[in-house]
Amino acid sequence: DAGVIQSPRHEVTEMGQEVTLRCKPISGHNSLFWYRQTMMRGLELLIYFNNNVPIDDSGMPEDRFSAKMPNASFSTLKIQPSEPRDSAVYFCASSFSDYYEQYFGPGTRLTVT
Amino acid sequence: DQQVKQNSPSLSVQEGRISILNCDYTNSMFDYFLWYKKYPAEGPTFLISISSIKDKNEDGRFTVFLNKSAKHLSLHIVPSQPGDSAVYFCAARGSGGSNYKLTFGKGTLLTVNP
């Protein structure tokens, strides 16, 4: 079975550009999570969707960050405009329901110069 | 303010010996704990978990111990194998409306030497 799929795996962009990260959760999972990993702060939850509806976006750092889940098999995390401090690894995870263990994708390594 | 702490950034053990990874937490509302393992260039993968109503959970070579009074848990790997070399994250979850939310430690890099 395919796991969580993320694209791109690596993204290098210049400050001020728009960045869009993509995620396809595991089929049948109704919970989707976006995380950010940095050396300073570790793994942090950015936003949580349940049945395609954003439930908790309290971890989204600023208005420059937005996330959507138009259907059960696709989600995007957008940063506009990007800044060097957004450089991090962004993980998408999904689970059968919010109480079950989360399955992580391979991550997108974002570098903003 | 870190609610889940893994105070050892790294640990090195010999193949065949026991690896013990430690984790401390401060939030008494946490009632479920998980360990994830992460290889380079991959996402974390779930390893083992324990509910706060238990003090031990075992799965093959992996055992997690929970000491609620000390707010401490540990992961034991016996015997350790070179393929266990990875970063191990401890995570905790509360009950009720926020039971989806995992709080992670910063991880411990385990190196198992042949």
PDB file of N, CA, C and O in Angstrom, chain A residues 9-74:
ATOM      1  N   ARG A   9       9.937  16.826  -2.923  1.00  0.00           N
ATOM      2  CA  ARG A   9      10.760  16.374  -1.815  1.00  0.00           C
ATOM      3  C   ARG A   9      11.721  17.461  -1.370  1.00  0.00           C
ATOM      4  O   ARG A   9      12.082  17.555  -0.191  1.00  0.00           O
ATOM      5  N   HIS A  10      12.143  18.243  -2.301  1.00  0.00           N
ATOM      6  CA  HIS A  10      13.038  19.376  -2.008  1.00  0.00           C
ATOM      7  C   HIS A  10      12.542  20.594  -2.770  1.00  0.00           C
ATOM      8  O   HIS A  10      12.096  20.477  -3.912  1.00  0.00           O
ATOM      9  N   GLU A  11      12.636  21.746  -2.125  1.00  0.00           N
ATOM     10  CA  GLU A  11      12.225  22.995  -2.769  1.00  0.00           C
ATOM     11  C   GLU A  11      13.200  24.078  -2.342  1.00  0.00           C
ATOM     12  O   GLU A  11      13.410  24.289  -1.136  1.00  0.00           O
ATOM     13  N   VAL A  12      13.791  24.732  -3.317  1.00  0.00           N
ATOM     14  CA  VAL A  12      14.664  25.869  -3.046  1.00  0.00           C
ATOM     15  C   VAL A  12      14.052  27.069  -3.751  1.00  0.00           C
ATOM     16  O   VAL A  12      13.773  27.011  -4.948  1.00  0.00           O
ATOM     17  N   THR A  13      13.828  28.125  -3.005  1.00  0.00           N
ATOM     18  CA  THR A  13      13.186  29.295  -3.581  1.00  0.00           C
ATOM     19  C   THR A  13      13.790  30.564  -3.000  1.00  0.00           C
ATOM     20  O   THR A  13      14.496  30.525  -1.991  1.00  0.00           O
ATOM     21  N   GLU A  14      13.512  31.659  -3.636  1.00  0.00           N
ATOM     22  CA  GLU A  14      14.018  32.937  -3.146  1.00  0.00           C
ATOM     23  C   GLU A  14      12.983  33.619  -2.271  1.00  0.00           C
ATOM     24  O   GLU A  14      11.771  33.442  -2.457  1.00  0.00           O
ATOM     25  N   MET A  15      13.477  34.378  -1.356  1.00  0.00           N
ATOM     26  CA  MET A  15      12.613  35.136  -0.453  1.00  0.00           C
ATOM     27  C   MET A  15      11.585  35.928  -1.255  1.00  0.00           C
ATOM     28  O   MET A  15      11.909  36.550  -2.270  1.00  0.00           O
ATOM     29  N   GLY A  16      10.342  35.899  -0.779  1.00  0.00           N
ATOM     30  CA  GLY A  16       9.279  36.638  -1.444  1.00  0.00           C
ATOM     31  C   GLY A  16       8.458  35.812  -2.408  1.00  0.00           C
ATOM     32  O   GLY A  16       7.352  36.216  -2.787  1.00  0.00           O
ATOM     33  N   GLN A  17       8.977  34.644  -2.790  1.00  0.00           N
ATOM     34  CA  GLN A  17       8.247  33.790  -3.718  1.00  0.00           C
ATOM     35  C   GLN A  17       7.175  32.986  -2.979  1.00  0.00           C
ATOM     36  O   GLN A  17       7.266  32.744  -1.772  1.00  0.00           O
ATOM     37  N   GLU A  18       6.193  32.555  -3.759  1.00  0.00           N
ATOM     38  CA  GLU A  18       5.148  31.686  -3.216  1.00  0.00           C
ATOM     39  C   GLU A  18       5.613  30.235  -3.287  1.00  0.00           C
ATOM     40  O   GLU A  18       6.211  29.808  -4.275  1.00  0.00           O
ATOM     41  N   VAL A  19       5.330  29.493  -2.228  1.00  0.00           N
ATOM     42  CA  VAL A  19       5.700  28.075  -2.173  1.00  0.00           C
ATOM     43  C   VAL A  19       4.444  27.261  -1.885  1.00  0.00           C
ATOM     44  O   VAL A  19       3.659  27.619  -0.995  1.00  0.00           O
ATOM     45  N   THR A  20       4.252  26.190  -2.613  1.00  0.00           N
ATOM     46  CA  THR A  20       3.117  25.291  -2.362  1.00  0.00           C
ATOM     47  C   THR A  20       3.616  23.875  -2.165  1.00  0.00           C
ATOM     48  O   THR A  20       4.287  23.318  -3.039  1.00  0.00           O
ATOM     49  N   LEU A  21       3.292  23.319  -1.014  1.00  0.00           N
ATOM     50  CA  LEU A  21       3.651  21.943  -0.696  1.00  0.00           C
ATOM     51  C   LEU A  21       2.388  21.092  -0.806  1.00  0.00           C
ATOM     52  O   LEU A  21       1.301  21.535  -0.425  1.00  0.00           O
ATOM     53  N   ARG A  22       2.560  19.861  -1.270  1.00  0.00           N
ATOM     54  CA  ARG A  22       1.404  19.011  -1.559  1.00  0.00           C
ATOM     55  C   ARG A  22       1.464  17.710  -0.779  1.00  0.00           C
ATOM     56  O   ARG A  22       2.561  17.195  -0.494  1.00  0.00           O
ATOM     57  N   CYS A  23       0.287  17.185  -0.488  1.00  0.00           N
ATOM     58  CA  CYS A  23       0.204  15.948   0.290  1.00  0.00           C
ATOM     59  C   CYS A  23      -0.979  15.110  -0.166  1.00  0.00           C
ATOM     60  O   CYS A  23      -2.090  15.622  -0.352  1.00  0.00           O
ATOM     61  N   LYS A  24      -0.723  13.820  -0.318  1.00  0.00           N
ATOM     62  CA  LYS A  24      -1.797  12.857  -0.562  1.00  0.00           C
ATOM     63  C   LYS A  24      -1.815  11.893   0.621  1.00  0.00           C
ATOM     64  O   LYS A  24      -0.865  11.131   0.816  1.00  0.00           O
ATOM     65  N   PRO A  25      -2.871  11.909   1.432  1.00  0.00           N
ATOM     66  CA  PRO A  25      -2.905  11.020   2.598  1.00  0.00           C
ATOM     67  C   PRO A  25      -3.190   9.583   2.187  1.00  0.00           C
ATOM     68  O   PRO A  25      -3.525   9.306   1.034  1.00  0.00           O
ATOM     69  N   ILE A  26      -3.064   8.696   3.151  1.00  0.00           N
ATOM     70  CA  ILE A  26      -3.390   7.297   2.920  1.00  0.00           C
ATOM     71  C   ILE A  26      -4.899   7.159   2.699  1.00  0.00           C
ATOM     72  O   ILE A  26      -5.688   7.765   3.444  1.00  0.00           O
ATOM     73  N   SER A  27      -5.283   6.391   1.713  1.00  0.00           N
ATOM     74  CA  SER A  27      -6.696   6.211   1.402  1.00  0.00           C
ATOM     75  C   SER A  27      -7.445   5.642   2.603  1.00  0.00           C
ATOM     76  O   SER A  27      -6.988   4.678   3.241  1.00  0.00           O
ATOM     77  N   GLY A  28      -8.582   6.261   2.918  1.00  0.00           N
ATOM     78  CA  GLY A  28      -9.385   5.792   4.047  1.00  0.00           C
ATOM     79  C   GLY A  28      -9.110   6.528   5.341  1.00  0.00           C
ATOM     80  O   GLY A  28      -9.860   6.393   6.309  1.00  0.00           O
ATOM     81  N   HIS A  29      -8.021   7.275   5.386  1.00  0.00           N
ATOM     82  CA  HIS A  29      -7.733   8.072   6.573  1.00  0.00           C
ATOM     83  C   HIS A  29      -8.527   9.367   6.512  1.00  0.00           C
ATOM     84  O   HIS A  29      -8.573  10.024   5.477  1.00  0.00           O
ATOM     85  N   ASN A  30      -9.133   9.740   7.656  1.00  0.00           N
ATOM     86  CA  ASN A  30      -9.948  10.949   7.632  1.00  0.00           C
ATOM     87  C   ASN A  30      -9.313  12.105   8.402  1.00  0.00           C
ATOM     88  O   ASN A  30      -9.904  13.169   8.519  1.00  0.00           O
ATOM     89  N   SER A  31      -8.132  11.876   8.960  1.00  0.00           N
ATOM     90  CA  SER A  31      -7.438  12.938   9.680  1.00  0.00           C
ATOM     91  C   SER A  31      -6.114  13.246   8.991  1.00  0.00           C
ATOM     92  O   SER A  31      -5.375  12.322   8.625  1.00  0.00           O
ATOM     93  N   LEU A  32      -5.844  14.535   8.814  1.00  0.00           N
ATOM     94  CA  LEU A  32      -4.606  14.946   8.144  1.00  0.00           C
ATOM     95  C   LEU A  32      -3.940  16.058   8.942  1.00  0.00           C
ATOM     96  O   LEU A  32      -4.608  16.956   9.458  1.00  0.00           O
ATOM     97  N   PHE A  33      -2.620  15.951   9.032  1.00  0.00           N
ATOM     98  CA  PHE A  33      -1.835  16.868   9.850  1.00  0.00           C
ATOM     99  C   PHE A  33      -0.678  17.430   9.022  1.00  0.00           C
ATOM    100  O   PHE A  33      -0.045  16.693   8.256  1.00  0.00           O
ATOM    101  N   TRP A  34      -0.372  18.701   9.222  1.00  0.00           N
ATOM    102  CA  TRP A  34       0.845  19.300   8.685  1.00  0.00           C
ATOM    103  C   TRP A  34       1.740  19.679   9.864  1.00  0.00           C
ATOM    104  O   TRP A  34       1.291  20.328  10.817  1.00  0.00           O
ATOM    105  N   TYR A  35       3.014  19.240   9.773  1.00  0.00           N
ATOM    106  CA  TYR A  35       4.001  19.537  10.798  1.00  0.00           C
ATOM    107  C   TYR A  35       5.183  20.270  10.156  1.00  0.00           C
ATOM    108  O   TYR A  35       5.459  20.135   8.975  1.00  0.00           O
ATOM    109  N   ARG A  36       5.914  20.988  11.006  1.00  0.00           N
ATOM    110  CA  ARG A  36       7.166  21.607  10.587  1.00  0.00           C
ATOM    111  C   ARG A  36       8.250  21.159  11.556  1.00  0.00           C
ATOM    112  O   ARG A  36       8.022  21.137  12.770  1.00  0.00           O
ATOM    113  N   GLN A  37       9.408  20.799  11.032  1.00  0.00           N
ATOM    114  CA  GLN A  37      10.528  20.403  11.879  1.00  0.00           C
ATOM    115  C   GLN A  37      11.691  21.362  11.676  1.00  0.00           C
ATOM    116  O   GLN A  37      12.186  21.531  10.558  1.00  0.00           O
ATOM    117  N   THR A  38      12.146  21.957  12.776  1.00  0.00           N
ATOM    118  CA  THR A  38      13.340  22.803  12.766  1.00  0.00           C
ATOM    119  C   THR A  38      14.257  22.363  13.894  1.00  0.00           C
ATOM    120  O   THR A  38      13.823  21.676  14.838  1.00  0.00           O
ATOM    121  N   MET A  39      15.510  22.754  13.802  1.00  0.00           N
ATOM    122  CA  MET A  39      16.457  22.398  14.852  1.00  0.00           C
ATOM    123  C   MET A  39      16.044  23.029  16.177  1.00  0.00           C
ATOM    124  O   MET A  39      16.140  22.405  17.228  1.00  0.00           O
ATOM    125  N   MET A  40      15.590  24.281  16.099  1.00  0.00           N
ATOM    126  CA  MET A  40      15.294  25.011  17.328  1.00  0.00           C
ATOM    127  C   MET A  40      14.040  24.492  18.030  1.00  0.00           C
ATOM    128  O   MET A  40      14.012  24.365  19.252  1.00  0.00           O
ATOM    129  N   ARG A  41      13.000  24.208  17.262  1.00  0.00           N
ATOM    130  CA  ARG A  41      11.698  23.933  17.856  1.00  0.00           C
ATOM    131  C   ARG A  41      11.249  22.479  17.715  1.00  0.00           C
ATOM    132  O   ARG A  41      10.200  22.098  18.248  1.00  0.00           O
ATOM    133  N   GLY A  42      12.023  21.682  16.995  1.00  0.00           N
ATOM    134  CA  GLY A  42      11.633  20.286  16.801  1.00  0.00           C
ATOM    135  C   GLY A  42      10.428  20.162  15.893  1.00  0.00           C
ATOM    136  O   GLY A  42      10.211  20.988  15.006  1.00  0.00           O
ATOM    137  N   LEU A  43       9.609  19.135  16.121  1.00  0.00           N
ATOM    138  CA  LEU A  43       8.421  18.872  15.324  1.00  0.00           C
ATOM    139  C   LEU A  43       7.222  19.596  15.927  1.00  0.00           C
ATOM    140  O   LEU A  43       6.852  19.340  17.071  1.00  0.00           O
ATOM    141  N   GLU A  44       6.617  20.471  15.138  1.00  0.00           N
ATOM    142  CA  GLU A  44       5.474  21.234  15.635  1.00  0.00           C
ATOM    143  C   GLU A  44       4.273  21.018  14.718  1.00  0.00           C
ATOM    144  O   GLU A  44       4.421  21.055  13.500  1.00  0.00           O
ATOM    145  N   LEU A  45       3.107  20.863  15.317  1.00  0.00           N
ATOM    146  CA  LEU A  45       1.883  20.750  14.541  1.00  0.00           C
ATOM    147  C   LEU A  45       1.472  22.125  14.026  1.00  0.00           C
ATOM    148  O   LEU A  45       1.353  23.072  14.806  1.00  0.00           O
ATOM    149  N   LEU A  46       1.269  22.221  12.732  1.00  0.00           N
ATOM    150  CA  LEU A  46       0.824  23.485  12.145  1.00  0.00           C
ATOM    151  C   LEU A  46      -0.697  23.542  12.041  1.00  0.00           C
ATOM    152  O   LEU A  46      -1.320  24.515  12.450  1.00  0.00           O
ATOM    153  N   ILE A  47      -1.291  22.488  11.484  1.00  0.00           N
ATOM    154  CA  ILE A  47      -2.724  22.481  11.260  1.00  0.00           C
ATOM    155  C   ILE A  47      -3.233  21.054  11.204  1.00  0.00           C
ATOM    156  O   ILE A  47      -2.509  20.137  10.809  1.00  0.00           O
ATOM    157  N   TYR A  48      -4.481  20.863  11.636  1.00  0.00           N
ATOM    158  CA  TYR A  48      -5.118  19.547  11.669  1.00  0.00           C
ATOM    159  C   TYR A  48      -6.463  19.631  10.944  1.00  0.00           C
ATOM    160  O   TYR A  48      -7.270  20.517  11.225  1.00  0.00           O
ATOM    161  N   PHE A  49      -6.687  18.707  10.008  1.00  0.00           N
ATOM    162  CA  PHE A  49      -7.958  18.590   9.290  1.00  0.00           C
ATOM    163  C   PHE A  49      -8.641  17.281   9.710  1.00  0.00           C
ATOM    164  O   PHE A  49      -7.985  16.246   9.850  1.00  0.00           O
ATOM    165  N   ASN A  50      -9.943  17.344   9.865  1.00  0.00           N
ATOM    166  CA  ASN A  50     -10.729  16.126  10.062  1.00  0.00           C
ATOM    167  C   ASN A  50     -11.860  16.132   9.042  1.00  0.00           C
ATOM    168  O   ASN A  50     -12.623  17.113   8.962  1.00  0.00           O
ATOM    169  N   ASN A  51     -11.961  15.055   8.271  1.00  0.00           N
ATOM    170  CA  ASN A  51     -12.955  15.001   7.185  1.00  0.00           C
ATOM    171  C   ASN A  51     -12.916  16.250   6.309  1.00  0.00           C
ATOM    172  O   ASN A  51     -13.954  16.852   5.996  1.00  0.00           O
ATOM    173  N   ASN A  52     -11.710  16.671   5.960  1.00  0.00           N
ATOM    174  CA  ASN A  52     -11.420  17.783   5.058  1.00  0.00           C
ATOM    175  C   ASN A  52     -11.667  19.160   5.665  1.00  0.00           C
ATOM    176  O   ASN A  52     -11.497  20.174   4.987  1.00  0.00           O
ATOM    177  N   VAL A  53     -12.073  19.217   6.918  1.00  0.00           N
ATOM    178  CA  VAL A  53     -12.390  20.489   7.573  1.00  0.00           C
ATOM    179  C   VAL A  53     -11.254  20.862   8.522  1.00  0.00           C
ATOM    180  O   VAL A  53     -10.848  20.035   9.336  1.00  0.00           O
ATOM    181  N   PRO A  54     -10.740  22.095   8.431  1.00  0.00           N
ATOM    182  CA  PRO A  54      -9.681  22.498   9.381  1.00  0.00           C
ATOM    183  C   PRO A  54     -10.257  22.605  10.787  1.00  0.00           C
ATOM    184  O   PRO A  54     -11.222  23.338  11.007  1.00  0.00           O
ATOM    185  N   ILE A  55      -9.662  21.863  11.704  1.00  0.00           N
ATOM    186  CA  ILE A  55     -10.152  21.836  13.080  1.00  0.00           C
ATOM    187  C   ILE A  55      -9.293  22.704  13.987  1.00  0.00           C
ATOM    188  O   ILE A  55      -9.794  23.386  14.882  1.00  0.00           O
ATOM    189  N   ASP A  56      -7.987  22.660  13.777  1.00  0.00           N
ATOM    190  CA  ASP A  56      -7.069  23.384  14.647  1.00  0.00           C
ATOM    191  C   ASP A  56      -5.945  23.949  13.800  1.00  0.00           C
ATOM    192  O   ASP A  56      -5.123  23.190  13.288  1.00  0.00           O
ATOM    193  N   ASP A  57      -5.925  25.268  13.635  1.00  0.00           N
ATOM    194  CA  ASP A  57      -4.840  25.908  12.880  1.00  0.00           C
ATOM    195  C   ASP A  57      -4.019  26.813  13.800  1.00  0.00           C
ATOM    196  O   ASP A  57      -3.347  27.728  13.330  1.00  0.00           O
ATOM    197  N   SER A  58      -4.083  26.549  15.089  1.00  0.00           N
ATOM    198  CA  SER A  58      -3.398  27.412  16.051  1.00  0.00           C
ATOM    199  C   SER A  58      -1.878  27.372  15.900  1.00  0.00           C
ATOM    200  O   SER A  58      -1.188  28.268  16.369  1.00  0.00           O
ATOM    201  N   GLY A  59      -1.362  26.355  15.233  1.00  0.00           N
ATOM    202  CA  GLY A  59       0.078  26.248  15.035  1.00  0.00           C
ATOM    203  C   GLY A  59       0.592  26.961  13.810  1.00  0.00           C
ATOM    204  O   GLY A  59       1.814  27.066  13.613  1.00  0.00           O
ATOM    205  N   MET A  60      -0.288  27.450  12.987  1.00  0.00           N
ATOM    206  CA  MET A  60       0.144  28.179  11.786  1.00  0.00           C
ATOM    207  C   MET A  60       0.803  29.470  12.242  1.00  0.00           C
ATOM    208  O   MET A  60       0.174  30.299  12.907  1.00  0.00           O
ATOM    209  N   PRO A  61       2.061  29.669  11.850  1.00  0.00           N
ATOM    210  CA  PRO A  61       2.825  30.758  12.447  1.00  0.00           C
ATOM    211  C   PRO A  61       2.331  32.162  12.093  1.00  0.00           C
ATOM    212  O   PRO A  61       2.360  33.040  12.925  1.00  0.00           O
ATOM    213  N   GLU A  62       1.896  32.383  10.882  1.00  0.00           N
ATOM    214  CA  GLU A  62       1.499  33.729  10.483  1.00  0.00           C
ATOM    215  C   GLU A  62       0.494  33.641   9.345  1.00  0.00           C
ATOM    216  O   GLU A  62       0.266  32.576   8.789  1.00  0.00           O
ATOM    217  N   ASP A  63      -0.031  34.808   9.013  1.00  0.00           N
ATOM    218  CA  ASP A  63      -0.977  34.851   7.894  1.00  0.00           C
ATOM    219  C   ASP A  63      -0.332  34.473   6.568  1.00  0.00           C
ATOM    220  O   ASP A  63      -1.046  34.201   5.597  1.00  0.00           O
ATOM    221  N   ARG A  64       0.963  34.449   6.511  1.00  0.00           N
ATOM    222  CA  ARG A  64       1.638  34.064   5.264  1.00  0.00           C
ATOM    223  C   ARG A  64       1.412  32.580   4.965  1.00  0.00           C
ATOM    224  O   ARG A  64       1.610  32.136   3.842  1.00  0.00           O
ATOM    225  N   PHE A  65       1.037  31.828   5.998  1.00  0.00           N
ATOM    226  CA  PHE A  65       0.814  30.390   5.848  1.00  0.00           C
ATOM    227  C   PHE A  65      -0.683  30.124   5.691  1.00  0.00           C
ATOM    228  O   PHE A  65      -1.506  30.672   6.432  1.00  0.00           O
ATOM    229  N   SER A  66      -1.018  29.258   4.729  1.00  0.00           N
ATOM    230  CA  SER A  66      -2.404  28.836   4.573  1.00  0.00           C
ATOM    231  C   SER A  66      -2.412  27.374   4.137  1.00  0.00           C
ATOM    232  O   SER A  66      -1.477  26.905   3.504  1.00  0.00           O
ATOM    233  N   ALA A  67      -3.461  26.662   4.490  1.00  0.00           N
ATOM    234  CA  ALA A  67      -3.590  25.255   4.115  1.00  0.00           C
ATOM    235  C   ALA A  67      -5.018  24.973   3.679  1.00  0.00           C
ATOM    236  O   ALA A  67      -5.960  25.582   4.190  1.00  0.00           O
ATOM    237  N   LYS A  68      -5.133  24.069   2.726  1.00  0.00           N
ATOM    238  CA  LYS A  68      -6.444  23.682   2.223  1.00  0.00           C
ATOM    239  C   LYS A  68      -6.509  22.169   2.073  1.00  0.00           C
ATOM    240  O   LYS A  68      -5.488  21.505   1.905  1.00  0.00           O
ATOM    241  N   MET A  69      -7.726  21.669   2.114  1.00  0.00           N
ATOM    242  CA  MET A  69      -7.954  20.251   1.834  1.00  0.00           C
ATOM    243  C   MET A  69      -9.235  20.161   1.021  1.00  0.00           C
ATOM    244  O   MET A  69     -10.323  19.993   1.585  1.00  0.00           O
ATOM    245  N   PRO A  70      -9.143  20.305  -0.282  1.00  0.00           N
ATOM    246  CA  PRO A  70     -10.346  20.356  -1.124  1.00  0.00           C
ATOM    247  C   PRO A  70     -11.084  19.022  -1.215  1.00  0.00           C
ATOM    248  O   PRO A  70     -12.282  19.012  -1.495  1.00  0.00           O
ATOM    249  N   ASN A  71     -10.367  17.909  -0.971  1.00  0.00           N
ATOM    250  CA  ASN A  71     -11.036  16.600  -0.961  1.00  0.00           C
ATOM    251  C   ASN A  71     -10.231  15.654  -0.082  1.00  0.00           C
ATOM    252  O   ASN A  71      -9.162  16.020   0.420  1.00  0.00           O
ATOM    253  N   ALA A  72     -10.738  14.458   0.074  1.00  0.00           N
ATOM    254  CA  ALA A  72     -10.148  13.511   1.031  1.00  0.00           C
ATOM    255  C   ALA A  72      -8.778  13.011   0.607  1.00  0.00           C
ATOM    256  O   ALA A  72      -8.087  12.378   1.397  1.00  0.00           O
ATOM    257  N   SER A  73      -8.365  13.251  -0.621  1.00  0.00           N
ATOM    258  CA  SER A  73      -7.113  12.681  -1.092  1.00  0.00           C
ATOM    259  C   SER A  73      -6.057  13.733  -1.427  1.00  0.00           C
ATOM    260  O   SER A  73      -5.039  13.413  -2.047  1.00  0.00           O
ATOM    261  N   PHE A  74      -6.259  14.987  -1.002  1.00  0.00           N
ATOM    262  CA  PHE A  74      -5.304  16.010  -1.384  1.00  0.00           C
ATOM    263  C   PHE A  74      -5.344  17.197  -0.417  1.00  0.00           C
ATOM    264  O   PHE A  74      -6.411  17.670  -0.026  1.00  0.00           O
TER     265      PHE A  74
END
